[in-house]
């Protein structure tokens, strides 16, 4: 029912619905910032957002000097709980707010170098000065956990999962073109894990990003396509589902990605490319070449012939922050 996260004119989006509820509450437009921009069909179980309110709209602890710390915390918690309850009453059932809190101020030394007052040049010791900064849903995040759910086998056995799981009907290129369905083996699953492991580390994902040129023109600057993948794990979710009739290693699987940040459609392109390599429709060496840092500047999304995996299997599970907020 939604056209993704980002606000779009004349279309129903997650951001638009939340801002609509905030408008009803405060009678003014309040911009909402999300940590990740999900496409239409993609889900977010652990999206992180922030929005700014005027001081008179929020019981800030700093303007309650005579109250004890316990009292200030109690007032702030009561305000957040009431606002969360009110917002959830106004939002559609597909959207829920949880763990609403007042954002903290954070100490940071990032980008702060002392300067010589006489000429404005940086001092030679390059020491850093701490400063306060506002918590930000995007800029304060350190990593994100995405998952991609799919079924391997000739039939999607549970139609109730058709909006949250992709069905891959697999006939590898090395399997006979006719005859019974190819039975997936433990060696096949081990090979898929090995292919997914190639993504771990720091690579150039220019060949996995969507609409890079359009986004660069819109931003007026070059987009850095170097990304770090901390972990990729293939999880078998079918161990308790033998009654569904899966044969061999067929069944429901999930790929977990722990990453610092993603380009537009990057995760879906990674899944789609890995599946094509696994099926034998693309050489593994070609995938390795696509991940190498592009020194020539000629690499683009067109360098990767594989299509992105369908959106319904992808979920933004969680956004992580250093401050444990």
PDB file of C-alpha atoms in Angstrom:
ATOM      1  CA  UNK A   1       0.000   0.000   0.000  1.00  0.00           C
ATOM      2  CA  UNK A   2       3.035   2.323   0.235  1.00  0.00           C
ATOM      3  CA  UNK A   3       5.346   3.763  -2.419  1.00  0.00           C
ATOM      4  CA  UNK A   4       8.408   3.371  -0.208  1.00  0.00           C
ATOM      5  CA  UNK A   5       9.683   5.545   2.641  1.00  0.00           C
ATOM      6  CA  UNK A   6      10.505   8.884   1.016  1.00  0.00           C
ATOM      7  CA  UNK A   7       7.915  11.637   0.733  1.00  0.00           C
ATOM      8  CA  UNK A   8       6.448  11.849  -2.800  1.00  0.00           C
ATOM      9  CA  UNK A   9       3.722  14.147  -4.119  1.00  0.00           C
ATOM     10  CA  UNK A  10       0.303  12.521  -4.538  1.00  0.00           C
ATOM     11  CA  UNK A  11       1.597   9.145  -3.314  1.00  0.00           C
ATOM     12  CA  UNK A  12       1.243   7.293  -0.032  1.00  0.00           C
ATOM     13  CA  UNK A  13       4.615   6.854   1.710  1.00  0.00           C
ATOM     14  CA  UNK A  14       5.756   5.998   5.237  1.00  0.00           C
ATOM     15  CA  UNK A  15       7.401   9.386   5.742  1.00  0.00           C
ATOM     16  CA  UNK A  16       4.312  11.133   4.428  1.00  0.00           C
ATOM     17  CA  UNK A  17       1.986   9.268   6.806  1.00  0.00           C
ATOM     18  CA  UNK A  18       4.139  10.073   9.853  1.00  0.00           C
ATOM     19  CA  UNK A  19       4.390  13.747   8.871  1.00  0.00           C
ATOM     20  CA  UNK A  20       0.613  13.813   8.346  1.00  0.00           C
ATOM     21  CA  UNK A  21       0.077  12.549  11.907  1.00  0.00           C
ATOM     22  CA  UNK A  22       2.539  15.117  13.286  1.00  0.00           C
ATOM     23  CA  UNK A  23       0.672  17.856  11.438  1.00  0.00           C
ATOM     24  CA  UNK A  24      -2.584  16.791  13.074  1.00  0.00           C
ATOM     25  CA  UNK A  25      -0.866  16.860  16.471  1.00  0.00           C
ATOM     26  CA  UNK A  26       1.016  20.172  16.192  1.00  0.00           C
ATOM     27  CA  UNK A  27      -0.873  21.967  13.426  1.00  0.00           C
ATOM     28  CA  UNK A  28       2.311  22.632  11.444  1.00  0.00           C
ATOM     29  CA  UNK A  29       4.537  20.746   9.028  1.00  0.00           C
ATOM     30  CA  UNK A  30       7.299  18.832  10.828  1.00  0.00           C
ATOM     31  CA  UNK A  31       9.937  17.122   8.663  1.00  0.00           C
ATOM     32  CA  UNK A  32      10.808  13.527   9.555  1.00  0.00           C
ATOM     33  CA  UNK A  33      14.286  12.123   8.858  1.00  0.00           C
ATOM     34  CA  UNK A  34      14.698   8.348   8.415  1.00  0.00           C
ATOM     35  CA  UNK A  35      17.968   6.437   8.779  1.00  0.00           C
ATOM     36  CA  UNK A  36      17.260   4.362   5.665  1.00  0.00           C
ATOM     37  CA  UNK A  37      15.237   5.024   2.532  1.00  0.00           C
ATOM     38  CA  UNK A  38      13.356   1.857   1.628  1.00  0.00           C
ATOM     39  CA  UNK A  39      11.820   1.295  -1.817  1.00  0.00           C
ATOM     40  CA  UNK A  40       8.252   0.310  -2.575  1.00  0.00           C
ATOM     41  CA  UNK A  41       7.757  -3.304  -1.505  1.00  0.00           C
ATOM     42  CA  UNK A  42      10.696  -3.272   0.926  1.00  0.00           C
ATOM     43  CA  UNK A  43       9.961  -3.557   4.647  1.00  0.00           C
ATOM     44  CA  UNK A  44      11.479  -1.899   7.741  1.00  0.00           C
ATOM     45  CA  UNK A  45      11.128  -3.592  11.109  1.00  0.00           C
ATOM     46  CA  UNK A  46      13.716  -1.387  12.832  1.00  0.00           C
ATOM     47  CA  UNK A  47      13.749   1.955  11.017  1.00  0.00           C
ATOM     48  CA  UNK A  48      15.153   4.851  13.089  1.00  0.00           C
ATOM     49  CA  UNK A  49      13.790   8.373  12.672  1.00  0.00           C
ATOM     50  CA  UNK A  50      14.037  11.802  14.234  1.00  0.00           C
ATOM     51  CA  UNK A  51      12.025  15.010  14.041  1.00  0.00           C
ATOM     52  CA  UNK A  52      12.508  18.426  15.643  1.00  0.00           C
ATOM     53  CA  UNK A  53       9.990  20.134  17.930  1.00  0.00           C
ATOM     54  CA  UNK A  54      10.013  23.648  19.372  1.00  0.00           C
ATOM     55  CA  UNK A  55      11.229  24.014  22.943  1.00  0.00           C
ATOM     56  CA  UNK A  56       7.796  25.024  24.205  1.00  0.00           C
ATOM     57  CA  UNK A  57       6.371  21.803  22.705  1.00  0.00           C
ATOM     58  CA  UNK A  58       8.695  19.515  24.677  1.00  0.00           C
ATOM     59  CA  UNK A  59       9.418  19.317  28.439  1.00  0.00           C
ATOM     60  CA  UNK A  60      13.190  19.605  28.029  1.00  0.00           C
ATOM     61  CA  UNK A  61      15.061  18.629  31.231  1.00  0.00           C
ATOM     62  CA  UNK A  62      17.306  21.706  30.809  1.00  0.00           C
ATOM     63  CA  UNK A  63      14.363  24.080  31.412  1.00  0.00           C
ATOM     64  CA  UNK A  64      13.399  22.362  34.676  1.00  0.00           C
ATOM     65  CA  UNK A  65      16.269  23.535  36.937  1.00  0.00           C
ATOM     66  CA  UNK A  66      14.409  22.993  40.208  1.00  0.00           C
ATOM     67  CA  UNK A  67      13.347  19.421  39.469  1.00  0.00           C
ATOM     68  CA  UNK A  68      15.423  16.422  40.505  1.00  0.00           C
ATOM     69  CA  UNK A  69      17.002  14.258  37.825  1.00  0.00           C
ATOM     70  CA  UNK A  70      14.525  11.484  38.592  1.00  0.00           C
ATOM     71  CA  UNK A  71      11.620  13.907  38.227  1.00  0.00           C
ATOM     72  CA  UNK A  72      12.949  15.304  34.934  1.00  0.00           C
ATOM     73  CA  UNK A  73      13.402  11.801  33.531  1.00  0.00           C
ATOM     74  CA  UNK A  74       9.886  10.872  34.606  1.00  0.00           C
ATOM     75  CA  UNK A  75       8.364  13.957  32.939  1.00  0.00           C
ATOM     76  CA  UNK A  76      10.281  13.300  29.721  1.00  0.00           C
ATOM     77  CA  UNK A  77       9.279   9.622  29.677  1.00  0.00           C
ATOM     78  CA  UNK A  78       5.612  10.475  30.282  1.00  0.00           C
ATOM     79  CA  UNK A  79       5.682  12.993  27.417  1.00  0.00           C
ATOM     80  CA  UNK A  80       7.282  10.494  25.000  1.00  0.00           C
ATOM     81  CA  UNK A  81       4.885   7.697  25.980  1.00  0.00           C
ATOM     82  CA  UNK A  82       1.871   9.964  25.504  1.00  0.00           C
ATOM     83  CA  UNK A  83       3.124  11.251  22.136  1.00  0.00           C
ATOM     84  CA  UNK A  84       3.891   7.703  20.957  1.00  0.00           C
ATOM     85  CA  UNK A  85       0.409   6.510  21.983  1.00  0.00           C
ATOM     86  CA  UNK A  86      -1.233   9.498  20.285  1.00  0.00           C
ATOM     87  CA  UNK A  87       0.751   9.054  17.061  1.00  0.00           C
ATOM     88  CA  UNK A  88       0.007   5.328  16.855  1.00  0.00           C
ATOM     89  CA  UNK A  89      -3.702   6.072  17.243  1.00  0.00           C
ATOM     90  CA  UNK A  90      -3.506   8.365  14.187  1.00  0.00           C
ATOM     91  CA  UNK A  91      -1.258   6.181  12.019  1.00  0.00           C
ATOM     92  CA  UNK A  92      -2.341   3.316   9.783  1.00  0.00           C
ATOM     93  CA  UNK A  93      -1.976  -0.138  11.308  1.00  0.00           C
ATOM     94  CA  UNK A  94       0.934  -0.940   8.979  1.00  0.00           C
ATOM     95  CA  UNK A  95       3.035   1.775  10.700  1.00  0.00           C
ATOM     96  CA  UNK A  96       3.944   1.650  14.401  1.00  0.00           C
ATOM     97  CA  UNK A  97       6.178   3.934  16.466  1.00  0.00           C
ATOM     98  CA  UNK A  98       8.059   2.384  19.391  1.00  0.00           C
ATOM     99  CA  UNK A  99      10.781   3.400  21.871  1.00  0.00           C
ATOM    100  CA  UNK A 100      10.131   7.114  21.291  1.00  0.00           C
ATOM    101  CA  UNK A 101      12.664   9.134  23.318  1.00  0.00           C
ATOM    102  CA  UNK A 102      14.106  12.610  23.564  1.00  0.00           C
ATOM    103  CA  UNK A 103      17.293  12.622  21.487  1.00  0.00           C
ATOM    104  CA  UNK A 104      20.501  13.243  23.437  1.00  0.00           C
ATOM    105  CA  UNK A 105      23.285  15.684  22.766  1.00  0.00           C
ATOM    106  CA  UNK A 106      26.445  13.836  21.783  1.00  0.00           C
ATOM    107  CA  UNK A 107      30.090  14.711  22.368  1.00  0.00           C
ATOM    108  CA  UNK A 108      32.177  14.460  19.237  1.00  0.00           C
ATOM    109  CA  UNK A 109      35.659  15.380  18.092  1.00  0.00           C
ATOM    110  CA  UNK A 110      34.954  14.719  14.444  1.00  0.00           C
ATOM    111  CA  UNK A 111      36.237  17.468  12.169  1.00  0.00           C
ATOM    112  CA  UNK A 112      37.300  19.728  15.021  1.00  0.00           C
ATOM    113  CA  UNK A 113      40.917  20.896  14.761  1.00  0.00           C
ATOM    114  CA  UNK A 114      42.248  23.858  16.745  1.00  0.00           C
ATOM    115  CA  UNK A 115      43.287  26.808  14.630  1.00  0.00           C
ATOM    116  CA  UNK A 116      45.865  29.543  15.101  1.00  0.00           C
ATOM    117  CA  UNK A 117      43.922  32.703  15.853  1.00  0.00           C
ATOM    118  CA  UNK A 118      46.347  34.901  13.957  1.00  0.00           C
ATOM    119  CA  UNK A 119      46.158  33.314  10.529  1.00  0.00           C
ATOM    120  CA  UNK A 120      43.443  30.634  10.767  1.00  0.00           C
ATOM    121  CA  UNK A 121      45.849  27.811   9.880  1.00  0.00           C
ATOM    122  CA  UNK A 122      45.734  24.479  11.643  1.00  0.00           C
ATOM    123  CA  UNK A 123      48.274  23.925  14.390  1.00  0.00           C
ATOM    124  CA  UNK A 124      50.923  21.315  13.835  1.00  0.00           C
ATOM    125  CA  UNK A 125      49.857  18.907  16.616  1.00  0.00           C
ATOM    126  CA  UNK A 126      46.511  18.215  14.896  1.00  0.00           C
ATOM    127  CA  UNK A 127      44.814  17.577  18.257  1.00  0.00           C
ATOM    128  CA  UNK A 128      41.045  17.623  18.300  1.00  0.00           C
ATOM    129  CA  UNK A 129      38.559  19.609  20.355  1.00  0.00           C
ATOM    130  CA  UNK A 130      35.311  18.042  21.627  1.00  0.00           C
ATOM    131  CA  UNK A 131      32.015  19.720  20.881  1.00  0.00           C
ATOM    132  CA  UNK A 132      28.327  19.015  21.336  1.00  0.00           C
ATOM    133  CA  UNK A 133      26.222  17.978  18.366  1.00  0.00           C
ATOM    134  CA  UNK A 134      22.603  16.977  17.945  1.00  0.00           C
ATOM    135  CA  UNK A 135      21.732  13.314  17.579  1.00  0.00           C
ATOM    136  CA  UNK A 136      20.868  12.549  13.941  1.00  0.00           C
ATOM    137  CA  UNK A 137      19.133   9.427  12.614  1.00  0.00           C
ATOM    138  CA  UNK A 138      21.463   9.222   9.589  1.00  0.00           C
ATOM    139  CA  UNK A 139      24.714  10.893  10.636  1.00  0.00           C
ATOM    140  CA  UNK A 140      24.883   9.284  14.097  1.00  0.00           C
ATOM    141  CA  UNK A 141      24.323   5.715  12.864  1.00  0.00           C
ATOM    142  CA  UNK A 142      27.298   3.353  12.754  1.00  0.00           C
ATOM    143  CA  UNK A 143      25.834   0.306  10.979  1.00  0.00           C
ATOM    144  CA  UNK A 144      22.635  -1.292   9.713  1.00  0.00           C
ATOM    145  CA  UNK A 145      21.277  -4.800   9.666  1.00  0.00           C
ATOM    146  CA  UNK A 146      19.353  -5.842   6.555  1.00  0.00           C
ATOM    147  CA  UNK A 147      17.861  -9.266   5.934  1.00  0.00           C
ATOM    148  CA  UNK A 148      16.674 -10.862   2.704  1.00  0.00           C
ATOM    149  CA  UNK A 149      14.201 -13.762   2.972  1.00  0.00           C
ATOM    150  CA  UNK A 150      13.585 -16.221   0.150  1.00  0.00           C
ATOM    151  CA  UNK A 151      12.443 -19.749  -0.626  1.00  0.00           C
ATOM    152  CA  UNK A 152      14.535 -22.215  -2.632  1.00  0.00           C
ATOM    153  CA  UNK A 153      12.496 -24.855  -4.428  1.00  0.00           C
ATOM    154  CA  UNK A 154       9.916 -25.464  -7.150  1.00  0.00           C
ATOM    155  CA  UNK A 155       6.964 -24.164  -5.124  1.00  0.00           C
ATOM    156  CA  UNK A 156       6.340 -21.374  -2.617  1.00  0.00           C
ATOM    157  CA  UNK A 157       4.610 -23.470   0.017  1.00  0.00           C
ATOM    158  CA  UNK A 158       3.279 -20.703   2.258  1.00  0.00           C
ATOM    159  CA  UNK A 159       1.255 -18.080   0.341  1.00  0.00           C
ATOM    160  CA  UNK A 160       0.888 -16.057   3.560  1.00  0.00           C
ATOM    161  CA  UNK A 161       4.542 -15.040   3.106  1.00  0.00           C
ATOM    162  CA  UNK A 162       4.170 -13.829  -0.470  1.00  0.00           C
ATOM    163  CA  UNK A 163       4.658 -10.171   0.598  1.00  0.00           C
ATOM    164  CA  UNK A 164       7.680 -10.837   2.832  1.00  0.00           C
ATOM    165  CA  UNK A 165       9.614 -13.579   1.052  1.00  0.00           C
ATOM    166  CA  UNK A 166      10.875 -14.002  -2.505  1.00  0.00           C
ATOM    167  CA  UNK A 167      10.491 -17.301  -4.320  1.00  0.00           C
ATOM    168  CA  UNK A 168      13.442 -18.431  -6.439  1.00  0.00           C
ATOM    169  CA  UNK A 169      12.580 -21.357  -8.745  1.00  0.00           C
ATOM    170  CA  UNK A 170      16.031 -22.763  -9.324  1.00  0.00           C
ATOM    171  CA  UNK A 171      17.309 -24.783 -12.224  1.00  0.00           C
ATOM    172  CA  UNK A 172      21.074 -24.280 -12.293  1.00  0.00           C
ATOM    173  CA  UNK A 173      22.734 -23.938 -15.680  1.00  0.00           C
ATOM    174  CA  UNK A 174      24.555 -27.227 -15.104  1.00  0.00           C
ATOM    175  CA  UNK A 175      21.292 -29.162 -14.424  1.00  0.00           C
ATOM    176  CA  UNK A 176      19.486 -31.070 -17.227  1.00  0.00           C
ATOM    177  CA  UNK A 177      17.002 -28.886 -19.090  1.00  0.00           C
ATOM    178  CA  UNK A 178      14.283 -31.513 -18.726  1.00  0.00           C
ATOM    179  CA  UNK A 179      13.281 -34.102 -16.196  1.00  0.00           C
ATOM    180  CA  UNK A 180      12.413 -33.794 -12.492  1.00  0.00           C
ATOM    181  CA  UNK A 181      13.218 -30.624 -10.503  1.00  0.00           C
ATOM    182  CA  UNK A 182      16.859 -30.262  -9.525  1.00  0.00           C
ATOM    183  CA  UNK A 183      17.372 -31.346  -5.917  1.00  0.00           C
ATOM    184  CA  UNK A 184      19.474 -28.828  -3.996  1.00  0.00           C
ATOM    185  CA  UNK A 185      22.339 -30.421  -2.027  1.00  0.00           C
ATOM    186  CA  UNK A 186      24.381 -29.403   1.008  1.00  0.00           C
ATOM    187  CA  UNK A 187      27.272 -28.703  -1.373  1.00  0.00           C
ATOM    188  CA  UNK A 188      25.073 -26.223  -3.267  1.00  0.00           C
ATOM    189  CA  UNK A 189      24.233 -24.372  -0.055  1.00  0.00           C
ATOM    190  CA  UNK A 190      27.909 -24.330   0.963  1.00  0.00           C
ATOM    191  CA  UNK A 191      28.772 -22.807  -2.414  1.00  0.00           C
ATOM    192  CA  UNK A 192      26.108 -20.116  -1.991  1.00  0.00           C
ATOM    193  CA  UNK A 193      27.590 -19.265   1.428  1.00  0.00           C
ATOM    194  CA  UNK A 194      31.026 -19.026  -0.160  1.00  0.00           C
ATOM    195  CA  UNK A 195      29.764 -16.662  -2.880  1.00  0.00           C
ATOM    196  CA  UNK A 196      28.027 -14.420  -0.328  1.00  0.00           C
ATOM    197  CA  UNK A 197      31.263 -14.332   1.685  1.00  0.00           C
ATOM    198  CA  UNK A 198      32.940 -12.460  -1.189  1.00  0.00           C
ATOM    199  CA  UNK A 199      30.983  -9.345  -0.171  1.00  0.00           C
ATOM    200  CA  UNK A 200      32.563  -9.146   3.294  1.00  0.00           C
ATOM    201  CA  UNK A 201      35.119  -6.346   3.582  1.00  0.00           C
ATOM    202  CA  UNK A 202      35.571  -2.950   1.980  1.00  0.00           C
ATOM    203  CA  UNK A 203      34.775  -2.867  -1.748  1.00  0.00           C
ATOM    204  CA  UNK A 204      33.628  -0.571  -4.526  1.00  0.00           C
ATOM    205  CA  UNK A 205      29.889  -1.144  -5.040  1.00  0.00           C
ATOM    206  CA  UNK A 206      29.491   1.168  -8.013  1.00  0.00           C
ATOM    207  CA  UNK A 207      28.228  -1.759 -10.099  1.00  0.00           C
ATOM    208  CA  UNK A 208      25.595  -2.515  -7.436  1.00  0.00           C
ATOM    209  CA  UNK A 209      24.127   0.956  -6.898  1.00  0.00           C
ATOM    210  CA  UNK A 210      20.979   2.115  -8.644  1.00  0.00           C
ATOM    211  CA  UNK A 211      20.411   5.539 -10.230  1.00  0.00           C
ATOM    212  CA  UNK A 212      23.889   6.755  -9.271  1.00  0.00           C
ATOM    213  CA  UNK A 213      24.133   9.330 -12.052  1.00  0.00           C
ATOM    214  CA  UNK A 214      20.674  10.751 -11.305  1.00  0.00           C
ATOM    215  CA  UNK A 215      21.412  10.985  -7.595  1.00  0.00           C
ATOM    216  CA  UNK A 216      24.768  12.661  -8.252  1.00  0.00           C
ATOM    217  CA  UNK A 217      23.118  15.268 -10.471  1.00  0.00           C
ATOM    218  CA  UNK A 218      20.460  15.864  -7.835  1.00  0.00           C
ATOM    219  CA  UNK A 219      23.062  16.200  -5.064  1.00  0.00           C
ATOM    220  CA  UNK A 220      25.506  18.213  -7.168  1.00  0.00           C
ATOM    221  CA  UNK A 221      28.451  16.055  -6.089  1.00  0.00           C
ATOM    222  CA  UNK A 222      30.070  12.670  -6.635  1.00  0.00           C
ATOM    223  CA  UNK A 223      28.733   9.834  -4.481  1.00  0.00           C
ATOM    224  CA  UNK A 224      31.308   7.698  -2.707  1.00  0.00           C
ATOM    225  CA  UNK A 225      30.608   4.095  -3.715  1.00  0.00           C
ATOM    226  CA  UNK A 226      33.137   2.505  -1.349  1.00  0.00           C
ATOM    227  CA  UNK A 227      31.222   0.571   1.307  1.00  0.00           C
ATOM    228  CA  UNK A 228      32.194  -1.796   4.142  1.00  0.00           C
ATOM    229  CA  UNK A 229      30.304  -5.044   4.740  1.00  0.00           C
ATOM    230  CA  UNK A 230      30.996  -6.334   8.247  1.00  0.00           C
ATOM    231  CA  UNK A 231      29.147  -9.634   8.024  1.00  0.00           C
ATOM    232  CA  UNK A 232      27.054 -11.724   5.624  1.00  0.00           C
ATOM    233  CA  UNK A 233      25.336 -14.838   6.953  1.00  0.00           C
ATOM    234  CA  UNK A 234      23.050 -17.369   5.261  1.00  0.00           C
ATOM    235  CA  UNK A 235      20.475 -18.759   7.717  1.00  0.00           C
ATOM    236  CA  UNK A 236      18.260 -21.806   7.108  1.00  0.00           C
ATOM    237  CA  UNK A 237      14.805 -20.994   8.475  1.00  0.00           C
ATOM    238  CA  UNK A 238      13.261 -24.360   7.503  1.00  0.00           C
ATOM    239  CA  UNK A 239      14.587 -26.606  10.274  1.00  0.00           C
ATOM    240  CA  UNK A 240      11.210 -26.547  12.024  1.00  0.00           C
ATOM    241  CA  UNK A 241       9.196 -26.728   8.796  1.00  0.00           C
ATOM    242  CA  UNK A 242       9.791 -30.249   7.504  1.00  0.00           C
ATOM    243  CA  UNK A 243       6.021 -30.758   7.303  1.00  0.00           C
ATOM    244  CA  UNK A 244       5.879 -28.327   4.355  1.00  0.00           C
ATOM    245  CA  UNK A 245       7.298 -30.967   2.028  1.00  0.00           C
ATOM    246  CA  UNK A 246      10.701 -29.485   1.201  1.00  0.00           C
ATOM    247  CA  UNK A 247      13.055 -31.926  -0.518  1.00  0.00           C
ATOM    248  CA  UNK A 248      16.764 -32.093   0.295  1.00  0.00           C
ATOM    249  CA  UNK A 249      18.070 -28.601   1.079  1.00  0.00           C
ATOM    250  CA  UNK A 250      15.037 -26.805  -0.324  1.00  0.00           C
ATOM    251  CA  UNK A 251      13.283 -24.450   2.041  1.00  0.00           C
ATOM    252  CA  UNK A 252      13.139 -20.971   3.523  1.00  0.00           C
ATOM    253  CA  UNK A 253      16.391 -19.049   3.879  1.00  0.00           C
ATOM    254  CA  UNK A 254      17.478 -15.643   5.121  1.00  0.00           C
ATOM    255  CA  UNK A 255      20.591 -13.642   4.275  1.00  0.00           C
ATOM    256  CA  UNK A 256      21.698 -11.214   7.000  1.00  0.00           C
ATOM    257  CA  UNK A 257      23.852  -8.229   6.036  1.00  0.00           C
ATOM    258  CA  UNK A 258      25.608  -6.066   8.653  1.00  0.00           C
ATOM    259  CA  UNK A 259      26.869  -2.998   6.814  1.00  0.00           C
ATOM    260  CA  UNK A 260      27.983   0.565   7.460  1.00  0.00           C
ATOM    261  CA  UNK A 261      25.718   2.003   4.783  1.00  0.00           C
ATOM    262  CA  UNK A 262      24.154   1.089   1.459  1.00  0.00           C
ATOM    263  CA  UNK A 263      23.717   2.683  -1.931  1.00  0.00           C
ATOM    264  CA  UNK A 264      20.298   2.823  -3.554  1.00  0.00           C
ATOM    265  CA  UNK A 265      19.170  -0.777  -4.365  1.00  0.00           C
ATOM    266  CA  UNK A 266      22.608  -2.060  -3.339  1.00  0.00           C
ATOM    267  CA  UNK A 267      21.419  -4.972  -1.157  1.00  0.00           C
ATOM    268  CA  UNK A 268      18.922  -6.180  -3.757  1.00  0.00           C
ATOM    269  CA  UNK A 269      21.596  -6.042  -6.473  1.00  0.00           C
ATOM    270  CA  UNK A 270      23.993  -7.960  -4.232  1.00  0.00           C
ATOM    271  CA  UNK A 271      21.430 -10.717  -3.670  1.00  0.00           C
ATOM    272  CA  UNK A 272      20.437 -10.872  -7.342  1.00  0.00           C
ATOM    273  CA  UNK A 273      24.061 -11.081  -8.470  1.00  0.00           C
ATOM    274  CA  UNK A 274      25.002 -13.746  -5.898  1.00  0.00           C
ATOM    275  CA  UNK A 275      22.066 -15.927  -6.988  1.00  0.00           C
ATOM    276  CA  UNK A 276      23.063 -15.662 -10.654  1.00  0.00           C
ATOM    277  CA  UNK A 277      26.664 -16.644  -9.833  1.00  0.00           C
ATOM    278  CA  UNK A 278      25.337 -19.541  -7.749  1.00  0.00           C
ATOM    279  CA  UNK A 279      23.164 -20.747 -10.635  1.00  0.00           C
ATOM    280  CA  UNK A 280      26.154 -20.687 -12.958  1.00  0.00           C
ATOM    281  CA  UNK A 281      24.818 -17.861 -15.133  1.00  0.00           C
ATOM    282  CA  UNK A 282      27.766 -15.627 -14.220  1.00  0.00           C
ATOM    283  CA  UNK A 283      31.377 -16.428 -13.398  1.00  0.00           C
ATOM    284  CA  UNK A 284      32.567 -15.955  -9.816  1.00  0.00           C
ATOM    285  CA  UNK A 285      35.662 -14.181 -11.123  1.00  0.00           C
ATOM    286  CA  UNK A 286      33.386 -11.594 -12.745  1.00  0.00           C
ATOM    287  CA  UNK A 287      31.755 -10.868  -9.375  1.00  0.00           C
ATOM    288  CA  UNK A 288      35.199 -10.403  -7.807  1.00  0.00           C
ATOM    289  CA  UNK A 289      36.140  -7.956 -10.587  1.00  0.00           C
ATOM    290  CA  UNK A 290      32.931  -5.961 -10.026  1.00  0.00           C
ATOM    291  CA  UNK A 291      33.865  -5.519  -6.348  1.00  0.00           C
ATOM    292  CA  UNK A 292      37.360  -4.202  -7.027  1.00  0.00           C
ATOM    293  CA  UNK A 293      37.965  -0.497  -6.449  1.00  0.00           C
ATOM    294  CA  UNK A 294      37.491   1.336  -9.741  1.00  0.00           C
ATOM    295  CA  UNK A 295      40.652   3.331 -10.467  1.00  0.00           C
ATOM    296  CA  UNK A 296      39.762   4.024 -14.106  1.00  0.00           C
ATOM    297  CA  UNK A 297      36.321   5.477 -13.419  1.00  0.00           C
ATOM    298  CA  UNK A 298      34.672   3.437 -16.191  1.00  0.00           C
ATOM    299  CA  UNK A 299      32.748   1.053 -13.959  1.00  0.00           C
ATOM    300  CA  UNK A 300      28.987   1.643 -13.652  1.00  0.00           C
ATOM    301  CA  UNK A 301      25.768  -0.218 -12.894  1.00  0.00           C
ATOM    302  CA  UNK A 302      25.749  -1.289 -16.552  1.00  0.00           C
ATOM    303  CA  UNK A 303      28.922  -3.281 -15.852  1.00  0.00           C
ATOM    304  CA  UNK A 304      26.767  -5.702 -13.858  1.00  0.00           C
ATOM    305  CA  UNK A 305      24.325  -7.625 -16.101  1.00  0.00           C
ATOM    306  CA  UNK A 306      22.341  -9.090 -13.188  1.00  0.00           C
ATOM    307  CA  UNK A 307      18.927  -7.774 -12.189  1.00  0.00           C
ATOM    308  CA  UNK A 308      18.169  -6.783  -8.582  1.00  0.00           C
ATOM    309  CA  UNK A 309      16.344  -9.313  -6.437  1.00  0.00           C
ATOM    310  CA  UNK A 310      12.625  -8.518  -5.951  1.00  0.00           C
ATOM    311  CA  UNK A 311      11.859  -5.995  -3.184  1.00  0.00           C
ATOM    312  CA  UNK A 312       9.448  -8.036  -1.046  1.00  0.00           C
ATOM    313  CA  UNK A 313      12.187 -10.203   0.489  1.00  0.00           C
ATOM    314  CA  UNK A 314      14.192  -7.269   1.882  1.00  0.00           C
ATOM    315  CA  UNK A 315      13.768  -5.890   5.414  1.00  0.00           C
ATOM    316  CA  UNK A 316      15.681  -3.190   7.291  1.00  0.00           C
ATOM    317  CA  UNK A 317      15.912  -4.973  10.650  1.00  0.00           C
ATOM    318  CA  UNK A 318      17.842  -2.552  12.835  1.00  0.00           C
ATOM    319  CA  UNK A 319      19.949   0.636  12.840  1.00  0.00           C
ATOM    320  CA  UNK A 320      22.859   0.769  15.312  1.00  0.00           C
ATOM    321  CA  UNK A 321      24.379   3.737  17.155  1.00  0.00           C
ATOM    322  CA  UNK A 322      27.540   4.121  19.246  1.00  0.00           C
ATOM    323  CA  UNK A 323      25.684   5.827  22.084  1.00  0.00           C
ATOM    324  CA  UNK A 324      23.381   2.806  22.586  1.00  0.00           C
ATOM    325  CA  UNK A 325      20.445   5.148  21.976  1.00  0.00           C
TER     326      UNK A 325
END
